Tab-separated table of C-alpha atoms and ligand atoms in Angstrom:
chain	number	residue	atom	x	y	z
A	1115	MET	CA	85.777	21.935	219.985
A	1116	ASP	CA	85.818	20.565	223.542
A	1117	ILE	CA	89.406	19.738	224.485
A	1118	VAL	CA	88.719	16.102	225.365
A	1119	ASP	CA	86.994	15.625	221.989
A	1120	LEU	CA	89.953	17.269	220.296
A	1121	VAL	CA	92.408	14.916	222.026
A	1122	LYS	CA	90.232	11.931	221.099
A	1123	SER	CA	89.913	12.946	217.476
A	1124	ARG	CA	93.662	13.499	217.139
A	1125	ASP	CA	94.675	10.166	218.653
A	1126	PRO	CA	91.581	7.959	218.755
A	1127	ASN	CA	93.367	4.841	220.033
A	1128	GLU	CA	94.958	6.305	223.168
A	1129	ARG	CA	92.237	5.312	225.660
A	1130	GLU	CA	94.274	5.703	228.855
A	1131	PHE	CA	95.545	9.096	227.725
A	1132	HIS	CA	91.954	10.263	227.089
A	1133	GLN	CA	91.026	9.039	230.582
A	1134	ALA	CA	93.877	10.933	232.273
A	1135	VAL	CA	93.137	14.126	230.311
A	1136	ALA	CA	89.381	13.978	230.972
A	1137	GLU	CA	89.925	13.721	234.733
A	1138	VAL	CA	92.214	16.742	234.862
A	1139	ILE	CA	89.998	18.840	232.557
A	1140	GLU	CA	86.961	18.132	234.726
A	1141	SER	CA	88.783	19.375	237.852
A	1142	ILE	CA	90.336	22.523	236.405
A	1143	LYS	CA	87.242	24.229	234.941
A	1144	PRO	CA	86.928	26.568	237.979
A	1145	VAL	CA	90.631	27.499	237.718
A	1146	LEU	CA	90.133	28.543	234.114
A	1147	ASP	CA	87.140	30.645	235.159
A	1148	ARG	CA	89.211	32.396	237.835
A	1149	ASN	CA	92.252	32.877	235.526
A	1150	PRO	CA	91.061	34.088	232.112
A	1151	GLU	CA	94.711	34.466	230.983
A	1152	PHE	CA	95.029	30.659	231.042
A	1153	ARG	CA	92.224	30.503	228.467
A	1154	SER	CA	93.508	33.315	226.281
A	1155	ALA	CA	96.993	31.758	226.177
A	1156	ASN	CA	95.419	28.412	225.205
A	1157	ILE	CA	97.240	26.664	228.041
A	1158	VAL	CA	94.989	23.603	228.064
A	1159	GLU	CA	95.440	22.882	224.378
A	1160	ARG	CA	99.204	23.240	224.782
A	1161	ILE	CA	99.480	21.168	227.961
A	1162	VAL	CA	97.832	18.078	226.431
A	1163	GLU	CA	100.318	17.990	223.562
A	1164	PRO	CA	103.765	16.514	224.351
A	1165	GLU	CA	106.651	18.911	223.690
A	1166	ARG	CA	108.430	16.036	221.962
A	1167	VAL	CA	107.836	12.325	221.310
A	1168	ILE	CA	110.796	10.066	220.555
A	1169	MET	CA	110.117	6.605	219.114
A	1170	PHE	CA	112.824	4.201	218.105
A	1171	ARG	CA	113.719	0.644	217.144
A	1172	VAL	CA	115.384	-1.514	219.792
A	1173	PRO	CA	117.004	-4.574	218.205
A	1174	TRP	CA	118.602	-7.141	220.527
A	1175	MET	CA	119.829	-10.715	220.448
A	1176	ASP	CA	118.615	-13.467	222.797
A	1177	ASP	CA	120.754	-16.210	224.333
A	1178	GLU	CA	120.072	-18.512	221.371
A	1179	GLY	CA	121.325	-15.928	218.898
A	1180	ASP	CA	117.852	-15.022	217.606
A	1181	VAL	CA	117.277	-11.345	216.864
A	1182	HIS	CA	114.243	-9.494	218.276
A	1183	VAL	CA	112.892	-6.013	217.724
A	1184	ASN	CA	111.042	-3.969	220.332
A	1185	ARG	CA	109.793	-0.427	220.277
A	1186	GLY	CA	111.375	2.227	222.476
A	1187	PHE	CA	109.733	5.510	223.491
A	1188	ARG	CA	110.400	8.682	225.429
A	1189	ILE	CA	107.620	11.229	225.850
A	1190	GLU	CA	109.005	14.650	226.778
A	1191	MET	CA	105.707	16.073	227.928
A	1192	ASN	CA	106.357	19.396	229.650
A	1193	SER	CA	109.464	21.307	230.741
A	1194	ALA	CA	107.846	24.482	232.112
A	1195	ILE	CA	109.088	24.012	235.667
A	1196	GLY	CA	112.204	21.883	235.153
A	1197	PRO	CA	113.900	19.258	232.972
A	1198	TYR	CA	111.745	16.306	231.874
A	1199	LYS	CA	111.603	13.754	234.695
A	1200	GLY	CA	109.852	10.419	234.947
A	1201	GLY	CA	110.334	6.697	234.788
A	1202	LEU	CA	110.835	4.055	232.128
A	1203	ARG	CA	108.381	1.156	231.929
A	1204	PHE	CA	109.271	-2.180	230.317
A	1205	HIS	CA	106.083	-4.213	229.897
A	1206	PRO	CA	104.341	-5.862	226.933
A	1207	SER	CA	101.331	-3.540	227.379
A	1208	VAL	CA	103.441	-0.439	226.714
A	1209	ASN	CA	102.388	1.711	223.757
A	1210	LEU	CA	102.282	5.387	222.937
A	1211	GLY	CA	98.903	5.976	224.622
A	1212	ILE	CA	99.944	4.337	227.902
A	1213	LEU	CA	103.161	6.360	228.044
A	1214	LYS	CA	101.366	9.600	227.166
A	1215	PHE	CA	98.940	9.043	230.044
A	1216	LEU	CA	101.857	8.361	232.392
A	1217	ALA	CA	103.810	11.393	231.146
A	1218	PHE	CA	100.717	13.603	231.515
A	1219	GLU	CA	100.143	12.439	235.109
A	1220	GLN	CA	103.844	12.955	235.821
A	1221	VAL	CA	103.683	16.656	234.875
A	1222	PHE	CA	101.150	17.412	237.642
A	1223	LYS	CA	102.696	14.975	240.126
A	1224	ASN	CA	106.112	16.543	239.747
A	1225	ALA	CA	104.622	20.028	240.123
A	1226	LEU	CA	103.065	18.962	243.437
A	1227	THR	CA	106.424	17.834	244.869
A	1228	SER	CA	107.580	21.487	244.955
A	1229	LEU	CA	110.871	20.405	243.312
A	1230	ALA	CA	111.949	21.771	239.899
A	1231	MET	CA	111.001	18.858	237.650
A	1232	GLY	CA	109.064	18.825	234.394
A	1233	GLY	CA	107.280	15.674	233.250
A	1234	GLY	CA	108.268	12.801	230.989
A	1235	LYS	CA	107.907	9.060	230.660
A	1236	GLY	CA	109.315	6.342	228.471
A	1237	GLY	CA	109.819	2.663	228.067
A	1238	SER	CA	109.324	-0.260	225.787
A	1239	ASP	CA	107.004	-3.167	225.032
A	1240	PHE	CA	109.918	-5.470	225.994
A	1241	ASP	CA	108.866	-8.097	228.567
A	1242	PRO	CA	111.656	-8.732	231.101
A	1243	LYS	CA	109.687	-11.673	232.580
A	1244	GLY	CA	111.518	-14.962	231.953
A	1245	LYS	CA	114.517	-13.278	230.299
A	1246	SER	CA	118.051	-14.075	231.443
A	1247	ASP	CA	120.258	-11.395	232.983
A	1248	ALA	CA	122.349	-11.351	229.821
A	1249	GLU	CA	119.257	-10.787	227.641
A	1250	VAL	CA	118.042	-7.951	229.881
A	1251	GLN	CA	121.535	-6.438	229.709
A	1252	ARG	CA	121.678	-6.590	225.904
A	1253	PHE	CA	118.205	-5.085	225.643
A	1254	CYS	CA	119.049	-2.231	228.049
A	1255	GLN	CA	122.268	-1.472	226.168
A	1256	SER	CA	120.497	-1.323	222.820
A	1257	PHE	CA	117.725	0.843	224.303
A	1258	MET	CA	120.218	3.303	225.815
A	1259	LEU	CA	122.381	3.465	222.709
A	1260	GLU	CA	119.529	5.384	221.076
A	1261	LEU	CA	118.018	7.103	224.130
A	1262	SER	CA	121.412	8.562	225.124
A	1263	ARG	CA	121.150	11.051	222.237
A	1264	HIS	CA	118.041	12.627	223.732
A	1265	ILE	CA	118.587	12.790	227.514
A	1266	GLY	CA	121.003	14.441	229.938
A	1267	PRO	CA	121.194	15.581	233.568
A	1268	ASP	CA	119.798	19.046	232.694
A	1269	THR	CA	117.511	17.879	229.883
A	1270	ASP	CA	115.679	14.675	230.696
A	1271	ILE	CA	116.334	12.317	233.611
A	1272	PRO	CA	114.667	8.893	233.387
A	1273	ALA	CA	114.207	6.480	236.315
A	1274	GLY	CA	112.463	3.153	236.962
A	1275	ASP	CA	108.832	2.111	236.739
A	1276	ILE	CA	107.199	-1.293	236.134
A	1277	GLY	CA	109.859	-3.735	234.851
A	1278	VAL	CA	112.714	-1.295	235.424
A	1279	GLY	CA	114.477	-1.640	238.782
A	1280	ALA	CA	118.006	-1.448	240.132
A	1281	ARG	CA	119.341	-4.058	237.681
A	1282	GLU	CA	118.013	-2.297	234.577
A	1283	ILE	CA	119.055	1.175	235.802
A	1284	GLY	CA	122.585	-0.210	236.252
A	1285	TYR	CA	122.802	-1.548	232.691
A	1286	LEU	CA	121.240	1.637	231.258
A	1287	PHE	CA	123.620	3.875	233.212
A	1288	GLY	CA	126.672	1.850	232.167
A	1289	MET	CA	125.829	2.290	228.488
A	1290	TYR	CA	125.041	6.015	228.844
A	1291	LYS	CA	128.402	6.579	230.554
A	1292	LYS	CA	130.224	4.678	227.833
A	1293	VAL	CA	128.681	6.428	224.836
A	1294	ARG	CA	128.658	9.945	226.305
A	1295	ASN	CA	131.886	9.590	228.275
A	1296	GLU	CA	130.228	11.366	231.218
A	1297	PHE	CA	129.527	10.289	234.789
A	1298	THR	CA	126.473	12.395	235.624
A	1299	GLY	CA	123.141	12.098	237.391
A	1300	VAL	CA	121.320	11.290	234.144
A	1301	LEU	CA	119.232	8.533	235.724
A	1302	THR	CA	117.785	8.205	239.223
A	1303	GLY	CA	117.356	5.018	241.194
A	1304	LYS	CA	121.080	4.353	240.810
A	1305	GLY	CA	123.035	1.945	243.039
A	1306	LEU	CA	124.101	3.391	246.388
A	1307	ASN	CA	127.817	3.161	245.693
A	1308	TRP	CA	127.607	4.935	242.335
A	1309	GLY	CA	125.447	7.995	242.946
A	1310	GLY	CA	122.109	6.614	244.145
A	1311	SER	CA	120.186	8.025	247.084
A	1312	LEU	CA	119.295	6.223	250.281
A	1313	ILE	CA	115.518	5.699	250.589
A	1314	ARG	CA	114.953	5.907	246.794
A	1315	PRO	CA	113.826	2.236	246.555
A	1316	GLU	CA	111.525	2.703	249.548
A	1317	ALA	CA	110.228	6.150	248.598
A	1318	THR	CA	107.074	5.449	246.561
A	1319	GLY	CA	105.703	2.909	249.035
A	1320	TYR	CA	106.678	4.891	252.127
A	1321	GLY	CA	105.266	8.058	250.566
A	1322	SER	CA	101.923	6.450	249.804
A	1323	VAL	CA	101.632	5.287	253.433
A	1324	TYR	CA	102.659	8.734	254.727
A	1325	PHE	CA	99.964	10.243	252.507
A	1326	ALA	CA	97.329	7.841	253.898
A	1327	ALA	CA	98.453	8.662	257.440
A	1328	GLU	CA	98.032	12.380	256.692
A	1329	MET	CA	94.540	11.855	255.252
A	1330	LEU	CA	93.520	9.880	258.351
A	1331	ALA	CA	95.138	12.434	260.677
A	1332	ALA	CA	93.058	15.183	259.031
A	1333	LYS	CA	90.040	13.278	260.414
A	1334	GLY	CA	91.674	12.626	263.792
A	1335	ASP	CA	92.424	8.975	262.967
A	1336	SER	CA	95.558	6.863	262.378
A	1337	LEU	CA	96.769	3.667	260.683
A	1338	GLU	CA	97.390	1.894	263.978
A	1339	GLY	CA	95.587	-1.455	264.181
A	1340	LYS	CA	93.929	-1.050	260.763
A	1341	LYS	CA	93.757	-3.860	258.192
A	1342	SER	CA	95.155	-2.912	254.789
A	1343	LEU	CA	94.659	-4.409	251.348
A	1344	VAL	CA	97.749	-4.031	249.163
A	1345	SER	CA	97.938	-5.055	245.505
A	1346	GLY	CA	101.124	-5.764	243.585
A	1347	SER	CA	104.325	-7.300	244.951
A	1348	GLY	CA	106.977	-5.155	243.290
A	1349	ASN	CA	108.982	-2.330	244.742
A	1350	VAL	CA	105.985	-0.096	245.587
A	1351	ALA	CA	103.933	-2.868	247.248
A	1352	GLN	CA	106.905	-4.202	249.219
A	1353	PHE	CA	107.799	-0.882	250.805
A	1354	THR	CA	104.142	0.005	251.328
A	1355	MET	CA	103.876	-3.158	253.434
A	1356	GLU	CA	107.137	-2.368	255.234
A	1357	LYS	CA	105.927	1.072	256.322
A	1358	LEU	CA	102.447	-0.224	257.190
A	1359	ILE	CA	103.966	-2.850	259.498
A	1360	GLU	CA	106.186	-0.190	261.082
A	1361	LEU	CA	103.177	2.060	261.757
A	1362	GLY	CA	101.103	-0.752	263.295
A	1363	SER	CA	98.779	-1.483	260.358
A	1364	ILE	CA	98.176	-5.074	259.196
A	1365	PRO	CA	98.683	-5.764	255.459
A	1366	VAL	CA	96.600	-8.829	254.553
A	1367	THR	CA	96.935	-9.031	250.750
A	1368	PHE	CA	99.457	-8.638	247.912
A	1369	SER	CA	99.418	-9.918	244.332
A	1370	ASP	CA	101.007	-10.531	240.952
A	1371	SER	CA	99.484	-10.731	237.485
A	1372	SER	CA	98.230	-14.314	238.088
A	1373	GLY	CA	96.538	-13.980	241.461
A	1374	TYR	CA	96.795	-12.787	245.044
A	1375	ILE	CA	97.588	-13.871	248.585
A	1376	TYR	CA	95.159	-13.362	251.450
A	1377	ASP	CA	96.888	-13.773	254.802
A	1378	GLU	CA	94.348	-13.198	257.538
A	1379	LYS	CA	97.036	-13.051	260.245
A	1380	GLY	CA	98.806	-10.309	258.307
A	1381	VAL	CA	102.219	-10.008	256.698
A	1382	ASP	CA	104.849	-9.377	259.387
A	1383	ARG	CA	108.525	-8.440	259.115
A	1384	GLU	CA	109.733	-12.013	258.683
A	1385	LYS	CA	107.129	-12.794	256.017
A	1386	LEU	CA	107.980	-9.576	254.206
A	1387	ASP	CA	111.650	-10.583	254.115
A	1388	TYR	CA	110.521	-13.819	252.475
A	1389	ILE	CA	108.462	-11.889	249.868
A	1390	MET	CA	111.410	-9.608	249.097
A	1391	GLU	CA	113.743	-12.553	248.596
A	1392	LEU	CA	111.124	-14.397	246.515
A	1393	LYS	CA	110.460	-11.432	244.219
A	1394	ASN	CA	113.798	-9.627	244.052
A	1395	VAL	CA	116.313	-12.458	244.172
A	1396	ARG	CA	114.464	-15.557	242.928
A	1397	ARG	CA	112.080	-13.540	240.692
A	1398	GLY	CA	109.340	-16.013	241.694
A	1399	ARG	CA	105.516	-15.874	241.795
A	1400	VAL	CA	103.441	-14.909	244.869
A	1401	SER	CA	101.693	-18.330	244.935
A	1402	ALA	CA	104.875	-19.727	246.588
A	1403	TYR	CA	103.983	-17.724	249.747
A	1404	ALA	CA	100.926	-19.911	250.443
A	1405	GLU	CA	103.119	-23.035	250.307
A	1406	LYS	CA	105.541	-21.520	252.817
A	1407	TYR	CA	102.839	-20.066	255.124
A	1408	PRO	CA	99.835	-22.428	255.270
A	1409	GLU	CA	97.685	-19.876	257.152
A	1410	ALA	CA	97.600	-17.874	253.898
A	1411	VAL	CA	95.560	-18.670	250.793
A	1412	TYR	CA	96.460	-18.069	247.161
A	1413	ILE	CA	93.551	-17.055	244.947
A	1414	PRO	CA	94.063	-17.032	241.162
A	1415	VAL	CA	92.491	-14.026	239.438
A	1416	ASP	CA	90.798	-14.045	236.054
A	1417	PRO	CA	91.717	-10.748	234.372
A	1418	GLU	CA	88.511	-10.939	232.313
A	1419	ALA	CA	86.216	-11.202	235.391
A	1420	ASP	CA	83.995	-8.222	236.238
A	1421	HIS	CA	85.697	-7.682	239.592
A	1422	ASN	CA	88.879	-8.595	241.464
A	1423	PRO	CA	88.225	-10.535	244.698
A	1424	LEU	CA	91.325	-8.930	246.274
A	1425	TRP	CA	89.226	-5.783	246.796
A	1426	ASP	CA	86.366	-7.735	248.382
A	1427	HIS	CA	87.878	-8.377	251.829
A	1428	VAL	CA	86.965	-6.469	254.965
A	1429	ALA	CA	89.609	-3.786	255.531
A	1430	HIS	CA	89.951	-0.145	256.539
A	1431	CYS	CA	92.606	0.829	254.027
A	1432	ALA	CA	93.426	0.059	250.393
A	1433	PHE	CA	96.785	0.603	248.711
A	1434	PRO	CA	96.505	-0.204	244.986
A	1435	SER	CA	100.174	-0.580	244.055
A	1436	ALA	CA	100.115	-2.672	240.876
A	1437	THR	CA	99.000	-0.919	237.682
A	1438	GLN	CA	96.446	1.285	235.898
A	1439	ASN	CA	92.711	0.578	236.084
A	1440	GLU	CA	93.014	-2.244	238.608
A	1441	ILE	CA	90.005	-0.993	240.631
A	1442	ASN	CA	86.794	-0.731	238.630
A	1443	GLU	CA	83.376	0.498	239.736
A	1444	LYS	CA	82.423	-2.874	241.214
A	1445	ASP	CA	85.722	-3.197	243.091
A	1446	ALA	CA	85.250	0.316	244.479
A	1447	ALA	CA	81.681	-0.565	245.528
A	1448	ASN	CA	82.983	-3.709	247.253
A	1449	LEU	CA	85.587	-1.700	249.156
A	1450	VAL	CA	82.926	0.797	250.261
A	1451	LYS	CA	80.536	-2.011	251.280
A	1452	ASN	CA	83.306	-3.580	253.400
A	1453	GLY	CA	83.950	-0.334	255.268
A	1454	VAL	CA	87.091	1.084	253.648
A	1455	LEU	CA	88.035	4.477	255.103
A	1456	VAL	CA	91.061	5.427	253.047
A	1457	VAL	CA	92.447	4.605	249.584
A	1458	SER	CA	95.992	5.719	248.764
A	1459	GLU	CA	97.247	5.042	245.237
A	1460	GLY	CA	100.819	3.754	244.990
A	1461	ALA	CA	100.263	2.906	241.311
A	1462	ASN	CA	99.524	5.397	238.542
A	1463	MET	CA	95.779	5.787	237.793
A	1464	PRO	CA	94.814	2.418	239.349
A	1465	THR	CA	91.149	3.418	239.695
A	1466	THR	CA	88.749	3.812	236.752
A	1467	PRO	CA	86.752	7.078	236.551
A	1468	GLU	CA	83.601	5.252	237.739
A	1469	GLY	CA	85.566	3.825	240.665
A	1470	VAL	CA	86.818	7.308	241.581
A	1471	ASP	CA	83.242	8.647	241.524
A	1472	THR	CA	82.161	5.806	243.815
A	1473	PHE	CA	84.836	6.735	246.366
A	1474	LEU	CA	84.030	10.454	246.180
A	1475	ASP	CA	80.248	9.863	246.406
A	1476	HIS	CA	80.816	7.901	249.632
A	1477	ASP	CA	83.222	10.429	251.185
A	1478	ILE	CA	86.086	7.947	251.251
A	1479	LEU	CA	89.477	9.550	251.886
A	1480	TYR	CA	90.796	8.988	248.380
A	1481	GLY	CA	94.385	9.978	247.542
A	1482	PRO	CA	94.908	9.935	243.743
A	1483	GLY	CA	98.222	8.597	242.437
A	1484	LYS	CA	99.592	11.925	241.304
A	1485	ALA	CA	99.571	13.041	244.947
A	1486	ALA	CA	99.827	9.801	246.922
A	1487	ASN	CA	102.649	8.171	244.926
A	1488	ALA	CA	104.715	11.331	244.422
A	1489	GLY	CA	107.221	10.145	247.049
A	1490	GLY	CA	109.168	8.142	244.461
A	1491	VAL	CA	109.841	10.987	242.091
A	1492	SER	CA	110.424	13.316	245.061
A	1493	VAL	CA	113.346	11.237	246.258
A	1494	SER	CA	114.507	11.079	242.636
A	1495	GLY	CA	114.576	14.884	242.819
A	1496	LEU	CA	116.606	14.613	246.032
A	1497	GLU	CA	118.959	12.167	244.284
A	1498	MET	CA	119.484	14.790	241.547
A	1499	SER	CA	120.292	17.425	244.194
A	1500	GLN	CA	122.824	15.141	245.879
A	1501	ASN	CA	124.425	14.340	242.496
A	1502	SER	CA	124.718	18.040	241.663
A	1503	MET	CA	126.374	18.751	245.002
A	1504	ARG	CA	128.440	15.545	244.788
A	1505	LEU	CA	127.314	14.766	248.323
A	1506	GLY	CA	125.137	12.078	249.891
A	1507	TRP	CA	122.601	12.604	252.650
A	1508	THR	CA	121.986	10.080	255.438
A	1509	ARG	CA	118.968	7.787	255.511
A	1510	ALA	CA	117.398	9.874	258.281
A	1511	GLU	CA	117.934	13.111	256.345
A	1512	VAL	CA	116.319	11.784	253.157
A	1513	ASP	CA	113.416	10.204	255.039
A	1514	GLU	CA	112.782	13.432	256.906
A	1515	ARG	CA	112.686	15.376	253.622
A	1516	LEU	CA	110.379	12.758	252.093
A	1517	GLN	CA	107.984	13.008	255.038
A	1518	MET	CA	108.026	16.788	254.814
A	1519	ILE	CA	107.307	16.696	251.058
A	1520	MET	CA	104.391	14.249	251.502
A	1521	LYS	CA	102.962	16.412	254.321
A	1522	ASN	CA	103.209	19.489	252.086
A	1523	ILE	CA	101.575	17.752	249.126
A	1524	HIS	CA	98.750	16.626	251.399
A	1525	LYS	CA	98.261	20.121	252.789
A	1526	THR	CA	98.379	21.700	249.322
A	1527	CYS	CA	95.701	19.295	248.051
A	1528	LEU	CA	93.539	19.732	251.142
A	1529	ASP	CA	93.757	23.537	251.144
A	1530	THR	CA	93.182	23.793	247.384
A	1531	ALA	CA	90.144	21.507	247.521
A	1532	GLU	CA	88.736	23.650	250.331
A	1533	GLN	CA	89.431	26.928	248.467
A	1534	TYR	CA	87.549	25.639	245.438
A	1535	GLY	CA	84.520	24.584	247.491
A	1536	THR	CA	85.081	20.808	247.410
A	1537	PRO	CA	86.537	19.962	250.852
A	1538	PHE	CA	88.413	16.662	251.132
A	1539	ASN	CA	88.231	16.130	247.364
A	1540	TYR	CA	91.906	15.288	246.878
A	1541	VAL	CA	91.335	14.717	243.138
A	1542	ASN	CA	90.358	18.330	242.627
A	1543	GLY	CA	93.025	19.509	245.060
A	1544	ALA	CA	95.837	17.660	243.263
A	1545	ASN	CA	94.715	18.500	239.731
A	1546	ILE	CA	94.089	22.175	240.431
A	1547	ALA	CA	97.284	22.810	242.408
A	1548	GLY	CA	99.486	20.904	239.937
A	1549	PHE	CA	97.887	22.535	236.904
A	1550	ALA	CA	97.994	26.098	238.270
A	1551	LYS	CA	101.738	25.874	238.932
A	1552	VAL	CA	102.604	24.561	235.461
A	1553	ALA	CA	100.141	26.890	233.709
A	1554	GLN	CA	101.586	29.971	235.385
A	1555	ALA	CA	105.131	28.933	234.404
A	1556	MET	CA	103.985	28.447	230.802
A	1557	ILE	CA	102.443	31.925	230.754
A	1558	ASP	CA	105.647	33.422	232.206
A	1559	GLN	CA	107.762	31.779	229.483
A	1560	GLY	CA	105.656	32.853	226.502
A	1561	VAL	CA	104.482	30.803	223.539
A	1562	VAL	CA	107.214	28.193	223.168
B	113	LIG	N1	108.010	5.901	237.861
B	113	LIG	C1	107.867	6.642	239.076
B	113	LIG	C2	106.616	7.490	239.007
B	113	LIG	O1	105.648	7.073	238.418
B	113	LIG	C3	109.127	7.414	239.453
B	113	LIG	C4	109.625	8.395	238.459
B	113	LIG	C5	110.971	9.007	238.807
B	113	LIG	O2	111.513	8.713	239.861
B	113	LIG	O3	111.455	9.786	237.977
B	113	LIG	O4	106.507	8.555	239.562
């Protein structure tokens, strides 16, 4: 049976997982032809099956004394090249299929970073939106009480993702330390004064901009003076805008789940400070920006509509930094029609397969998430190194390493795409290079 059909028949409801698997399988056919040992060892069938799935009840009490139950998950997908590594997502859309897609992507992403990290992902369908600090704390403590049995600094090292930032990592770490009686680097994205790394909050956004700069440089171009569409307004979007401003690009959009801001004059440093305060301290909505800056407009977005107007503005660059499948075929066609040159994915799998085909058919420089957003997990890897050495590197040192890693990932993808006869196809480059590294390690380690 075809492997995608097999995956579908085993778990028919995991649509996003099927999508992520199908994309990788499509890219790696030529690698399997060149490496018959990958076929004989049944690597593909093994790589699509998580090594371990942990699912657990998370009971917690709200401020009124009412008891709630959420579902907690950790997918330990692949440990061929290092301990399981990947974020935790707290969002009502979370289910097994979403986390399996994220864990699957993480395996190849982590392989591309050149650091020794396997792939994992976890989270819960808990919605932190509108919850008090005390409720978030009680939820995190209950979640970690169970998860702490399964993770460890040499086993599985979670981090943040959507809905899990510095606050949640703090509460999770506190509970892990209490129940295990260990102060170790079991989580990344920690606070700076208790084992965190400089540049970790910035890393995904900065990395995605560095990746776009590399793609443009490969064509003799740069970000200077270019208009950029950014989606999202969380950690990734904020630091994408920060680096864009620093490199002379003009971010004109950002969004939340209700709508988006279009600021024709561009977000500058002062406006970005306002966004950071609005989102991170006040936990407000992006619509407030248009009240503060009248030159900007707020446009509500209907999630059921056949396209998102955010992607229908004239711009040279697009940085989807919100969530999966946020750019469909029509959005991609709108971007192409409006002259987009480069798309760099800060989010995981933000473009549908039809959207990806549209970009590739029009020779857009398209950096898929598993390459373009690998900066976040890379600096997590650097945080792990610093924890192991019980040392901390300076901001400049970490940023230099991050830039070097993003440059290397870009070169690996570019060279691999070229070697396999599809120049500038970063999808093939990323999938093939990531897969080949993990597959070879699996062969070396036998049938386990
Ligand atoms: N959640 C991020 C990602 O998708 C970061 C994971 C990590 O730092 O472990 O790559």
